[in-house]
CSV table of C-alpha atoms and ligand atoms in Angstrom, one decimal:
chain,number,residue,atom,x,y,z
A,5,MET,CA,-45.7,-15.9,41.0
A,6,PRO,CA,-45.3,-13.5,44.2
A,7,ARG,CA,-46.4,-9.7,43.2
A,8,SER,CA,-42.9,-9.1,44.7
A,9,VAL,CA,-39.7,-10.7,45.9
A,10,THR,CA,-37.0,-10.2,48.2
A,11,CYS,CA,-33.3,-9.5,47.5
A,12,ALA,CA,-32.8,-13.0,48.6
A,13,GLU,CA,-35.0,-14.3,46.8
A,14,ALA,CA,-34.0,-12.6,43.4
A,15,LEU,CA,-30.3,-13.7,43.9
A,16,ALA,CA,-31.2,-16.7,44.7
A,17,ASP,CA,-33.4,-16.9,41.2
A,18,GLY,CA,-31.4,-15.3,39.3
A,19,ALA,CA,-28.1,-18.1,40.6
A,20,ALA,CA,-30.0,-20.2,39.7
A,21,VAL,CA,-30.8,-19.6,36.2
A,22,LEU,CA,-27.3,-18.7,35.5
A,23,ARG,CA,-26.2,-21.9,36.7
A,24,ALA,CA,-28.2,-23.6,34.6
A,25,ALA,CA,-27.3,-21.8,32.0
A,26,GLY,CA,-23.5,-23.1,32.8
A,27,VAL,CA,-22.2,-19.6,33.7
A,28,ALA,CA,-19.0,-20.1,36.2
A,29,ASN,CA,-19.7,-17.6,38.9
A,30,ALA,CA,-23.3,-17.6,38.8
A,31,ARG,CA,-24.0,-16.1,42.3
A,32,GLN,CA,-21.5,-13.2,42.0
A,33,ASP,CA,-23.0,-12.4,38.4
A,34,ALA,CA,-26.4,-12.7,39.9
A,35,ARG,CA,-25.2,-10.1,42.9
A,36,LEU,CA,-23.8,-7.7,40.3
A,37,LEU,CA,-26.6,-7.8,37.9
A,38,LEU,CA,-29.0,-7.1,41.0
A,39,CYS,CA,-26.7,-4.3,42.1
A,40,TYR,CA,-26.6,-2.9,38.8
A,41,VAL,CA,-30.3,-3.0,38.8
A,42,LEU,CA,-30.9,-1.2,42.5
A,43,GLY,CA,-27.8,0.9,41.7
A,44,CYS,CA,-26.3,-0.1,44.7
A,45,GLY,CA,-22.9,-1.2,45.8
A,46,ILE,CA,-22.1,-5.1,46.0
A,47,GLU,CA,-21.4,-4.8,49.9
A,48,THR,CA,-24.7,-2.8,50.8
A,49,ILE,CA,-26.6,-5.4,49.0
A,50,VAL,CA,-26.2,-8.3,51.7
A,51,GLY,CA,-27.8,-5.8,54.6
A,52,ARG,CA,-30.7,-5.7,52.2
A,53,SER,CA,-31.7,-9.5,51.7
A,54,GLU,CA,-34.9,-9.0,53.4
A,55,GLN,CA,-36.1,-5.8,51.4
A,56,PRO,CA,-38.4,-6.2,48.5
A,57,VAL,CA,-37.4,-5.4,45.2
A,58,ALA,CA,-40.2,-3.2,43.1
A,59,ALA,CA,-41.9,-5.0,40.3
A,60,ASP,CA,-40.4,-2.8,37.7
A,61,ARG,CA,-36.7,-3.3,38.8
A,62,ARG,CA,-37.1,-7.1,39.4
A,63,ASP,CA,-38.6,-7.4,35.9
A,64,ARG,CA,-35.4,-5.4,34.6
A,65,TYR,CA,-33.2,-7.8,36.6
A,66,ARG,CA,-34.6,-10.5,34.8
A,67,ALA,CA,-34.2,-9.7,31.7
A,68,LEU,CA,-30.7,-8.8,32.2
A,69,VAL,CA,-30.5,-12.2,33.8
A,70,ALA,CA,-31.5,-13.6,30.5
A,71,ARG,CA,-29.0,-11.7,28.9
A,72,ARG,CA,-26.1,-13.5,31.0
A,73,ALA,CA,-27.9,-17.0,30.2
A,74,ASP,CA,-27.2,-16.1,26.6
A,75,ARG,CA,-23.8,-16.1,27.6
A,76,GLU,CA,-23.7,-12.4,26.8
A,77,PRO,CA,-20.6,-10.8,29.0
A,78,LEU,CA,-21.1,-9.1,32.3
A,79,ALA,CA,-19.4,-5.8,30.9
A,80,TYR,CA,-21.7,-5.7,27.5
A,81,ILE,CA,-24.3,-5.8,30.2
A,82,THR,CA,-23.7,-3.3,32.8
A,83,GLY,CA,-21.3,-1.4,30.1
A,84,ARG,CA,-18.4,-0.9,31.9
A,85,ARG,CA,-14.9,-2.4,32.2
A,86,GLU,CA,-12.3,-1.3,35.0
A,87,PHE,CA,-8.9,-1.6,33.2
A,88,TRP,CA,-5.6,-0.3,34.6
A,89,SER,CA,-7.8,1.6,37.2
A,90,LEU,CA,-9.5,3.5,34.8
A,91,ASP,CA,-13.5,3.2,34.3
A,92,LEU,CA,-14.0,2.6,30.8
A,93,ALA,CA,-17.6,1.8,28.9
A,94,VAL,CA,-17.8,-1.3,26.7
A,95,GLY,CA,-20.0,-2.7,24.7
A,96,PRO,CA,-21.4,-5.1,22.0
A,97,GLY,CA,-18.9,-4.9,19.0
A,98,VAL,CA,-15.8,-3.8,21.2
A,99,LEU,CA,-13.1,-6.4,22.9
A,100,ASP,CA,-14.1,-6.6,26.7
A,101,PRO,CA,-10.9,-5.7,28.0
A,102,ARG,CA,-8.7,-8.6,29.8
A,103,PRO,CA,-6.4,-8.1,32.8
A,104,ASP,CA,-3.7,-10.0,30.6
A,105,SER,CA,-3.2,-6.4,28.4
A,106,GLU,CA,-2.1,-4.8,31.1
A,107,THR,CA,0.9,-6.2,31.0
A,108,VAL,CA,1.3,-4.6,27.5
A,109,VAL,CA,0.8,-1.3,29.5
A,110,GLU,CA,3.2,-2.5,32.1
A,111,ALA,CA,6.0,-3.4,29.1
A,112,ALA,CA,5.3,0.0,27.5
A,113,LEU,CA,6.0,1.8,30.7
A,114,ALA,CA,9.0,-0.1,31.0
A,115,SER,CA,10.3,0.8,27.7
A,116,ILE,CA,10.5,4.5,28.4
A,117,ALA,CA,13.2,6.0,30.0
A,118,ASP,CA,11.7,9.4,30.4
A,119,ARG,CA,7.8,9.5,31.3
A,120,GLN,CA,7.6,13.5,31.2
A,121,ARG,CA,8.6,13.4,27.6
A,122,PRO,CA,6.1,14.8,25.1
A,123,LEU,CA,5.8,10.8,23.2
A,124,ARG,CA,3.8,10.4,20.2
A,125,LEU,CA,1.7,7.4,20.7
A,126,LEU,CA,0.0,4.8,18.8
A,127,ASP,CA,-2.7,1.8,19.6
A,128,ILE,CA,-3.5,0.1,16.4
A,129,GLY,CA,-6.7,-1.9,16.7
A,130,THR,CA,-7.6,0.0,19.9
A,131,GLY,CA,-11.1,-1.4,20.6
A,132,SER,CA,-12.3,0.1,23.4
A,133,GLY,CA,-9.1,2.4,23.7
A,134,CYS,CA,-8.1,0.9,26.8
A,135,LEU,CA,-4.2,0.5,25.7
A,136,LEU,CA,-3.8,4.2,24.8
A,137,LEU,CA,-6.1,5.5,27.7
A,138,ALA,CA,-3.8,3.4,30.1
A,139,LEU,CA,-0.8,5.0,28.9
A,140,LEU,CA,-1.9,8.3,28.3
A,141,ALA,CA,-3.0,8.3,32.2
A,142,GLU,CA,0.5,7.6,32.9
A,143,LEU,CA,2.0,9.5,30.6
A,144,PRO,CA,1.1,13.4,31.3
A,145,GLU,CA,2.8,15.2,28.0
A,146,ALA,CA,2.0,12.8,25.7
A,147,HIS,CA,-0.2,12.4,22.8
A,148,GLY,CA,-1.9,9.5,21.2
A,149,VAL,CA,-3.8,8.1,18.4
A,150,GLY,CA,-6.1,5.3,18.5
A,151,VAL,CA,-7.1,3.6,15.0
A,152,ASP,CA,-9.6,1.0,14.8
A,153,ALA,CA,-11.8,-0.6,11.6
A,154,GLY,CA,-14.8,-0.7,13.8
A,155,ARG,CA,-17.6,1.7,13.7
A,156,ALA,CA,-18.3,0.6,17.4
A,157,ALA,CA,-15.0,0.9,18.7
A,158,VAL,CA,-14.0,4.1,17.2
A,159,ALA,CA,-17.2,5.7,18.7
A,160,VAL,CA,-16.7,3.8,22.6
A,161,ALA,CA,-12.9,4.6,22.4
A,162,ARG,CA,-14.0,8.1,22.0
A,163,ALA,CA,-16.6,7.9,24.9
A,164,ASN,CA,-14.0,6.9,26.8
A,165,ALA,CA,-11.7,9.1,26.2
A,166,GLY,CA,-14.2,11.9,27.4
A,167,ARG,CA,-15.2,9.8,30.5
A,168,THR,CA,-11.6,9.6,31.8
A,169,GLY,CA,-10.8,13.3,31.0
A,170,LEU,CA,-8.1,12.5,28.4
A,171,ASP,CA,-9.8,13.7,25.6
A,172,GLY,CA,-7.6,16.7,25.2
A,173,ARG,CA,-4.5,14.1,24.3
A,174,ALA,CA,-6.2,11.2,22.6
A,175,CYS,CA,-7.3,11.1,18.8
A,176,PHE,CA,-9.6,8.1,17.5
A,177,VAL,CA,-9.5,7.6,14.2
A,178,ARG,CA,-12.0,4.6,12.1
A,179,GLY,CA,-9.6,3.4,9.8
A,180,ASP,CA,-8.0,0.3,7.8
A,181,TRP,CA,-5.3,-0.1,10.8
A,182,THR,CA,-2.7,2.0,9.6
A,183,ALA,CA,-3.2,2.7,5.8
A,184,ALA,CA,-4.1,6.3,6.5
A,185,LEU,CA,-1.2,7.0,9.1
A,186,ASP,CA,1.9,8.8,8.2
A,187,GLY,CA,4.9,10.3,10.6
A,188,ARG,CA,6.5,8.0,13.0
A,189,PHE,CA,5.5,7.4,16.8
A,190,ASP,CA,7.8,7.1,19.8
A,191,LEU,CA,5.5,3.9,21.3
A,192,ILE,CA,3.0,1.4,19.3
A,193,VAL,CA,1.0,-1.0,21.2
A,194,SER,CA,-1.2,-3.4,20.0
A,195,ASN,CA,-3.5,-6.3,20.8
A,196,PRO,CA,-4.4,-8.0,17.9
A,197,PRO,CA,-6.6,-10.4,16.8
A,198,TYR,CA,-4.4,-13.6,17.5
A,199,ILE,CA,-6.9,-16.5,18.0
A,200,ARG,CA,-6.3,-19.5,15.3
A,201,SER,CA,-9.4,-19.6,13.1
A,202,ALA,CA,-9.9,-23.1,13.8
A,203,ASP,CA,-10.0,-22.3,17.6
A,204,LEU,CA,-12.6,-19.7,17.7
A,205,ALA,CA,-15.9,-21.9,17.9
A,206,GLY,CA,-14.5,-23.6,20.8
A,207,LEU,CA,-13.9,-20.6,23.2
A,208,ALA,CA,-15.9,-19.9,25.9
A,209,PRO,CA,-19.5,-18.7,24.7
A,210,GLU,CA,-19.2,-15.0,26.1
A,211,VAL,CA,-16.2,-14.6,23.3
A,212,ALA,CA,-17.6,-16.9,20.3
A,213,ARG,CA,-21.0,-15.7,20.3
A,214,HIS,CA,-20.7,-12.2,21.5
A,215,GLU,CA,-17.3,-10.7,21.1
A,216,PRO,CA,-16.8,-9.1,17.3
A,217,ARG,CA,-14.9,-11.8,15.6
A,218,ASP,CA,-12.7,-9.2,14.0
A,219,ALA,CA,-10.8,-8.4,17.3
A,220,LEU,CA,-10.1,-12.5,17.7
A,221,ASP,CA,-9.3,-14.0,14.1
A,222,GLY,CA,-5.8,-14.1,13.6
A,223,GLY,CA,-6.2,-16.4,10.7
A,224,GLN,CA,-5.1,-20.0,10.0
A,225,ASP,CA,-2.1,-19.9,12.3
A,226,GLY,CA,-3.3,-17.1,14.3
A,227,LEU,CA,-0.2,-14.7,13.1
A,228,ASP,CA,-1.7,-13.1,10.2
A,229,ALA,CA,-2.1,-9.5,12.1
A,230,TYR,CA,2.0,-9.9,13.0
A,231,ARG,CA,2.5,-10.2,9.4
A,232,SER,CA,1.1,-7.5,8.3
A,233,LEU,CA,2.3,-5.3,11.4
A,234,ALA,CA,5.8,-6.1,10.8
A,235,PRO,CA,6.4,-3.9,7.8
A,236,GLU,CA,4.0,-1.2,8.9
A,237,LEU,CA,6.2,-1.2,12.6
A,238,ARG,CA,9.6,-0.4,10.6
A,239,ARG,CA,7.9,2.2,8.9
A,240,LEU,CA,6.1,4.3,11.8
A,241,LEU,CA,8.8,4.0,14.7
A,242,THR,CA,10.8,6.4,15.5
A,243,ALA,CA,14.6,5.6,15.9
A,244,ASP,CA,14.6,5.2,19.6
A,245,GLY,CA,11.0,4.0,19.4
A,246,HIS,CA,9.5,0.6,20.8
A,247,ALA,CA,6.5,-1.7,19.8
A,248,VAL,CA,4.6,-3.4,22.7
A,249,LEU,CA,2.5,-6.5,20.9
A,250,GLU,CA,0.4,-8.5,22.8
A,251,VAL,CA,0.6,-12.3,21.8
A,252,GLY,CA,-1.3,-15.9,22.2
A,253,PHE,CA,-0.2,-17.9,25.1
A,254,ASP,CA,2.0,-19.9,22.6
A,255,GLN,CA,3.1,-17.2,20.5
A,256,ALA,CA,5.8,-14.9,22.0
A,257,LYS,CA,8.9,-17.4,19.9
A,258,ALA,CA,6.8,-16.9,16.7
A,259,VAL,CA,5.9,-13.5,16.7
A,260,ALA,CA,9.6,-12.7,17.5
A,261,GLY,CA,10.5,-14.3,14.5
A,262,ILE,CA,8.2,-12.5,12.2
A,263,LEU,CA,9.3,-9.3,13.6
A,264,VAL,CA,12.9,-10.1,13.3
A,265,SER,CA,12.3,-11.4,10.0
A,266,GLY,CA,11.0,-7.9,9.3
A,267,GLY,CA,14.0,-6.3,10.1
A,268,MET,CA,13.1,-5.1,14.0
A,269,ARG,CA,15.1,-6.5,16.8
A,270,VAL,CA,13.6,-7.7,20.2
A,271,THR,CA,14.1,-6.1,23.4
A,272,ALA,CA,11.9,-8.0,25.2
A,273,VAL,CA,9.5,-10.7,25.9
A,274,HIS,CA,7.0,-9.9,29.0
A,275,ARG,CA,4.9,-12.5,31.1
A,276,ASP,CA,1.6,-11.9,32.5
A,277,LEU,CA,0.5,-12.4,36.2
A,278,ALA,CA,-0.3,-16.1,35.4
A,279,GLY,CA,3.5,-16.4,33.9
A,280,VAL,CA,2.3,-17.0,30.4
A,281,ASP,CA,4.9,-14.8,27.6
A,282,ARG,CA,1.9,-12.0,26.9
A,283,CYS,CA,3.7,-9.2,24.7
A,284,VAL,CA,7.1,-8.7,22.8
A,285,VAL,CA,8.7,-5.5,22.7
A,286,ALA,CA,10.9,-4.8,19.5
A,287,SER,CA,12.4,-1.5,18.2
A,288,LEU,CA,14.1,-1.0,14.9
A,289,ALA,CA,17.0,-2.9,14.4
B,307,LIG,N1,-7.2,-12.4,24.8
B,307,LIG,C1,-8.5,-12.7,23.9
B,307,LIG,C2,-8.8,-14.1,24.3
B,307,LIG,O1,-8.6,-14.9,24.6
B,307,LIG,C3,-8.0,-12.9,22.4
B,307,LIG,C4,-7.9,-11.4,22.1
B,307,LIG,C5,-7.0,-11.3,20.6
B,307,LIG,O2,-7.3,-12.2,20.0
B,307,LIG,N2,-6.4,-10.3,20.4
B,307,LIG,O3,-9.9,-14.3,23.9
């Protein structure tokens, strides 16, 4: 084994390991991991291809490549995920925010007539805090609560409130969803677990083996969370407030049906960038 390798060699080795493990964007991920270890930007690595990688960095890089080859999400390894232009921390035990969920933020903002109002926001099953923090970043007078049953999620969400400078207006609490909450909220958002239990094992290994099951498993038909949420939304929404719920690719109709049966009015369904119905907006009937 050579004592040192160049960046180009490290990249080629890492990409080969990842490709063999079935990682889709093997070279890109290898490049991101090498940049992470070297502490440099992705654009500078090209100019460094013949530079040596110090042995300690090389070993660290190989260890991270091995984690990625075990199909751990890249964001868990680097500890970072960009969401709605916020640089968020993520890690094991917390759902890695998806670009699809930005549709919830868009839909929630579209439901608000006056963004300067001192709105009260609630994010149920907040995970990394991504939805609540993105909304607070856009609504300068709003305050919000994020609840999650997971200890890791609440710790990460609190850290993200600090990182984004929104901790003065965001409060994250650990709880069995809405059980301990009282009062009413102008805007309630949620990306609840919505995968059918039987479909979980067939998801990408990154999701199935590494992401928290509690954030994904929506029960036999994937809709359990919506059935428990519906009465809670009625209890917790203000008269002119809106609830914006993320849904699975084929669930918008069923979720709208659950909300309507629960006495709510469905006011809109929004599509994600792929054209899939991604969230349902509802208000008190
Ligand atoms: N969007 C996630 C996925 O496809 C699921 C998130 C959820 O269940 N809320 O893996």
